[in-house]
mmCIF file of C-alpha atoms in Angstrom:
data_model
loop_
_atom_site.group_PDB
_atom_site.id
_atom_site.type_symbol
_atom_site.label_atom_id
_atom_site.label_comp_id
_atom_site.label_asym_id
_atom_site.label_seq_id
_atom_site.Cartn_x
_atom_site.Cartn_y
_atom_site.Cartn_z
ATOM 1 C CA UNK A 1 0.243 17.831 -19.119
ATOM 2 C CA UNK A 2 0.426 15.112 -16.854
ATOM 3 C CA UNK A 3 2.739 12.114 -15.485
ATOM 4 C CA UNK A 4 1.281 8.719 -15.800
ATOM 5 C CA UNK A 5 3.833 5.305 -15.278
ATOM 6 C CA UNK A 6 2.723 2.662 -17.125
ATOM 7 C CA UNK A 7 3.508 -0.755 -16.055
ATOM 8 C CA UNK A 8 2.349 -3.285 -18.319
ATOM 9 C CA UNK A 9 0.821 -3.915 -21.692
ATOM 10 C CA UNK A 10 1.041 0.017 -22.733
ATOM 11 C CA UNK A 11 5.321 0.031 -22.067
ATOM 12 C CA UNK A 12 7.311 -0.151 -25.597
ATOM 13 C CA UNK A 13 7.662 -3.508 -26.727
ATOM 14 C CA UNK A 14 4.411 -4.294 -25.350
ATOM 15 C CA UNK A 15 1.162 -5.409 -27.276
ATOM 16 C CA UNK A 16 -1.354 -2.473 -26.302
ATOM 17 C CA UNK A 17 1.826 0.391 -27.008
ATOM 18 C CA UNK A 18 0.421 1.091 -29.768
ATOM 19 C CA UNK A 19 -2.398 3.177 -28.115
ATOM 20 C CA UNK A 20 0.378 5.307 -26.617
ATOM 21 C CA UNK A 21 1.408 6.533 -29.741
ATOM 22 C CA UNK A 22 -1.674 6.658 -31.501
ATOM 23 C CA UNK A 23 -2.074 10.363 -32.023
ATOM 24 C CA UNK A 24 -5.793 10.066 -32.257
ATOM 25 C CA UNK A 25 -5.754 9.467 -28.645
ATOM 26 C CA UNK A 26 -3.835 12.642 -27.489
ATOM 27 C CA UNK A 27 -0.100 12.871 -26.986
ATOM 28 C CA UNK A 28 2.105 10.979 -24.831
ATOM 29 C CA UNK A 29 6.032 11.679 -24.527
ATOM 30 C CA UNK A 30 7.864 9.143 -22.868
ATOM 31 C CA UNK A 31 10.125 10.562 -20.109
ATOM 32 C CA UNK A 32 12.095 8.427 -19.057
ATOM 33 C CA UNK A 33 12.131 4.547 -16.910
ATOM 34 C CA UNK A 34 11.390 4.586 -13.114
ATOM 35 C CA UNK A 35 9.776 2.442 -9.940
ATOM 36 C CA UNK A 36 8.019 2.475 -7.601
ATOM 37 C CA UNK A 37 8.834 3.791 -4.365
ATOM 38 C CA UNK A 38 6.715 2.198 -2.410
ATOM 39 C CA UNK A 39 6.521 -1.810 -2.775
ATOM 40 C CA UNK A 40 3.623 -3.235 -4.163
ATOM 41 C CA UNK A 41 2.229 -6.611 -6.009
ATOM 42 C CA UNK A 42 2.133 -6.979 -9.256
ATOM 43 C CA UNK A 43 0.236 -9.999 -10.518
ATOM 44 C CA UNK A 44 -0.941 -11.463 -14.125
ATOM 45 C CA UNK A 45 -4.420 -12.372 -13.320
ATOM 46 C CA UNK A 46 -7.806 -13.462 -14.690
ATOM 47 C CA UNK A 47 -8.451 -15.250 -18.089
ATOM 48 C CA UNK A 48 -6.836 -12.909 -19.755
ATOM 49 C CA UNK A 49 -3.669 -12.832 -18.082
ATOM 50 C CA UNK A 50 -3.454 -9.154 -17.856
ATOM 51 C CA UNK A 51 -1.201 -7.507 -15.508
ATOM 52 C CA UNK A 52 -2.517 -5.894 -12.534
ATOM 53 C CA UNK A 53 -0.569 -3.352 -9.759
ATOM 54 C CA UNK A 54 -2.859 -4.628 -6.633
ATOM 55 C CA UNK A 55 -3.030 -1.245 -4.040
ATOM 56 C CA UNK A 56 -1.914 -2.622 -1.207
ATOM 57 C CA UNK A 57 1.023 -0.890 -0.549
ATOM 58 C CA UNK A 58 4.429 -2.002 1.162
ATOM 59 C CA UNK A 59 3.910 -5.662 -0.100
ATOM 60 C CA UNK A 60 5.459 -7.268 -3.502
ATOM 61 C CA UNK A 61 8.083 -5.126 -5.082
ATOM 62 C CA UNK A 62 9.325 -2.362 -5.914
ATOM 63 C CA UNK A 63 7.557 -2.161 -9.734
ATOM 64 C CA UNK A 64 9.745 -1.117 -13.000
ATOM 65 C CA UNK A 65 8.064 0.552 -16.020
ATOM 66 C CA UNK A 66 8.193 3.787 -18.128
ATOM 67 C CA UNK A 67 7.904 7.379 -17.357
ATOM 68 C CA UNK A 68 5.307 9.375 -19.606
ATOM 69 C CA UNK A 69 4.205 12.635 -20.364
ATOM 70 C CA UNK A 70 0.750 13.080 -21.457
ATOM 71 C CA UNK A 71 -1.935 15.550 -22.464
ATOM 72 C CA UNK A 72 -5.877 16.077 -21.391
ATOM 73 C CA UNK A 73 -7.131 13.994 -24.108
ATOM 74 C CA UNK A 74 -4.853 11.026 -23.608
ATOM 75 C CA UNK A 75 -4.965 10.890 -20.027
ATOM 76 C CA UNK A 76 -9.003 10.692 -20.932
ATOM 77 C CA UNK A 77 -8.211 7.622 -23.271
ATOM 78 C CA UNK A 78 -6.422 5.939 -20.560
ATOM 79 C CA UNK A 79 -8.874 6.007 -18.541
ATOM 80 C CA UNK A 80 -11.229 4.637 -20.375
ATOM 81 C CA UNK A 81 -8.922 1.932 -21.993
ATOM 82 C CA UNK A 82 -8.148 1.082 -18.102
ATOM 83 C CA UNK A 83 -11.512 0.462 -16.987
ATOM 84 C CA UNK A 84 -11.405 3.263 -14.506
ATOM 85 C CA UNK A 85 -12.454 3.434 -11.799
ATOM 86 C CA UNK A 86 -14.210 0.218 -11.697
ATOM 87 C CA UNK A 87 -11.435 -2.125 -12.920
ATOM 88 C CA UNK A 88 -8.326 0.360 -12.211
ATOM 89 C CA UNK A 89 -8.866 3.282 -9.966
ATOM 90 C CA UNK A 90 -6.203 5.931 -11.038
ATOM 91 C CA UNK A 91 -4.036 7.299 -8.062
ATOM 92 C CA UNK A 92 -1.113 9.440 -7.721
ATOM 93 C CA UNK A 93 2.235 7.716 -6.600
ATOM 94 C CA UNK A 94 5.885 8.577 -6.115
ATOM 95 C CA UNK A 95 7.843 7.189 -8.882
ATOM 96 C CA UNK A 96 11.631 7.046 -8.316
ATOM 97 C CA UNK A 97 13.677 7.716 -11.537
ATOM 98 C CA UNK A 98 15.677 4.840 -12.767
ATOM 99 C CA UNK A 99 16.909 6.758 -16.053
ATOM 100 C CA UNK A 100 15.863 10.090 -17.570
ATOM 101 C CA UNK A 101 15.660 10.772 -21.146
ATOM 102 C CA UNK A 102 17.468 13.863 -22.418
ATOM 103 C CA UNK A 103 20.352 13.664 -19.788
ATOM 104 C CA UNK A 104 20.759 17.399 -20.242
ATOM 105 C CA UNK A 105 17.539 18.377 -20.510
ATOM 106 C CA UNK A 106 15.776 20.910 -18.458
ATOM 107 C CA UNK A 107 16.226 21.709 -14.492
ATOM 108 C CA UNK A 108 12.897 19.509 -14.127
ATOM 109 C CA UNK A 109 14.094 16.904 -16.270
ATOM 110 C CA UNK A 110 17.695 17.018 -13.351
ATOM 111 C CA UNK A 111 15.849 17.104 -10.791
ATOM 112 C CA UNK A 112 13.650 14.154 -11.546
ATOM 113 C CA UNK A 113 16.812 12.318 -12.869
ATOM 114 C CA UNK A 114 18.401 12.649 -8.689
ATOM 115 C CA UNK A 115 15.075 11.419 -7.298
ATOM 116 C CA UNK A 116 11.800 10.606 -7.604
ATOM 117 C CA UNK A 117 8.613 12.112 -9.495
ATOM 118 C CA UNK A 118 5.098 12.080 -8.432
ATOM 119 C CA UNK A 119 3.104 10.232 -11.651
ATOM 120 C CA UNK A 120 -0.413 8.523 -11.885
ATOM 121 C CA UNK A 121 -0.642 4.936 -11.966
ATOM 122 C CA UNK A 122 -3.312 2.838 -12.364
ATOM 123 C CA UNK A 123 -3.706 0.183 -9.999
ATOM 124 C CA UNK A 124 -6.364 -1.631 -8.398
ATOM 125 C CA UNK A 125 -8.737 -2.027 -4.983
ATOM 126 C CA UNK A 126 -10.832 -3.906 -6.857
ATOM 127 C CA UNK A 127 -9.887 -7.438 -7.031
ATOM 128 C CA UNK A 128 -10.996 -11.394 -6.160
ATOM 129 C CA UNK A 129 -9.174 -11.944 -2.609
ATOM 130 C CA UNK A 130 -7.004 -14.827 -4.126
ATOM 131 C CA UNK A 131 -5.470 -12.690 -6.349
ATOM 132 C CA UNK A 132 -3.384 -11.513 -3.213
ATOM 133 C CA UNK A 133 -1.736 -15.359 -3.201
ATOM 134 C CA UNK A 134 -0.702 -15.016 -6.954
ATOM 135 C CA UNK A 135 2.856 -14.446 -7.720
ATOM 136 C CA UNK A 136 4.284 -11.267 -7.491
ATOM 137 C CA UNK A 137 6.709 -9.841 -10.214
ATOM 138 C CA UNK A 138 8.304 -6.702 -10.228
ATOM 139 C CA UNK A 139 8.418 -5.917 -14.098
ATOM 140 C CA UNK A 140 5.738 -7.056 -16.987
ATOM 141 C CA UNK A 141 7.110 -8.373 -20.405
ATOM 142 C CA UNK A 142 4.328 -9.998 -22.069
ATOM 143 C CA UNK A 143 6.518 -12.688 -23.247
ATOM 144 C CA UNK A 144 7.691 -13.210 -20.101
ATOM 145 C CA UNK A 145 9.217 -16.203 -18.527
ATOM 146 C CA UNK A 146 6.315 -16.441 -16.454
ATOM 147 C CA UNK A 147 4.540 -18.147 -19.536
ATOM 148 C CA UNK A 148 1.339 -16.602 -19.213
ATOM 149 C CA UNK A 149 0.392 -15.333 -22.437
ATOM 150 C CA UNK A 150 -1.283 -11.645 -22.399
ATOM 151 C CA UNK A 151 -4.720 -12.086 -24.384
ATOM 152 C CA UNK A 152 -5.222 -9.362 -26.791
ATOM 153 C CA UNK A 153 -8.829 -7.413 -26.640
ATOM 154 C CA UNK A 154 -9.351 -8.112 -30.135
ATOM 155 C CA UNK A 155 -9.116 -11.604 -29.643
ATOM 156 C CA UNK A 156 -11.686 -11.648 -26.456
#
């Protein structure tokens, strides 16, 4: 199993969730809610409006999203739903944990809960230069009050 932090369309609540718990895709547990350590931008970009983490670390903000747990197969999914690596490169980064599920839980699952967790995330190196001068959020809701409507690959 593996840690991946999702940041934007695949959270619950989000339109593209619904590949997260699509069991034909492997098995994700969600964890728990976390953010980034490191700041970094976020921006909703392209014709699409999709959300993008841009790598460039230490500028933007700290970024919120969810915690999950996930087997070979999903992780496989993912990164082939993400484009990766040529749209999203997949990288490891310290996630530090905003709320872990199972308060109890296990002496991983306390641990985590008093600091921070190393997760993948997919992000990108691979952008159009402007991008950089979009504005930077530090959550996604596709309903947003940013206004820009998420596009939904069915309807590309």
């Amino acid at each position: 199993m593996a840690r991946v932090f999702v940041y934007g369309t695949l959270k619950r609540g989000q339109p593209n969730y619904k590949y997260m718990i699509d069991t034909a895709n492997g098995l994700a547990k969600f964890q728990g809610r976390g953010r980034t350590v490191e700041k970094y931008p976020l921006v909703i970009a392209g014709k699409y409006n999709i959300p993008y983490m841009l790598n460039i670390p230490g500028t933007g903000h700290q970024v919120a999203g969810e915690i999950y747990s996930v087997d070979k197969q999903m992780l496989q999914f993912l990164d082939e739903f993400e484009g990766c690596p040529e749209m999203y490169q997949r990288t490891l980064m310290s996630i530090e944990v905003v709320e872990w599920e199972g308060k109890g839980g296990t002496g991983e699952g306390r641990a985590a809960a008093e600091g921070s967790v190393e997760c993948f995330v997919y992000s990108t190196t691979t952008y159009p230069p402007e991008w950089v001068g979009l504005p930077y959020h530090d959550s996604y809701d596709s309903s947003g009050k940013h206004g820009l409507s998420y596009v939904l690959r069915e309807s590309r």
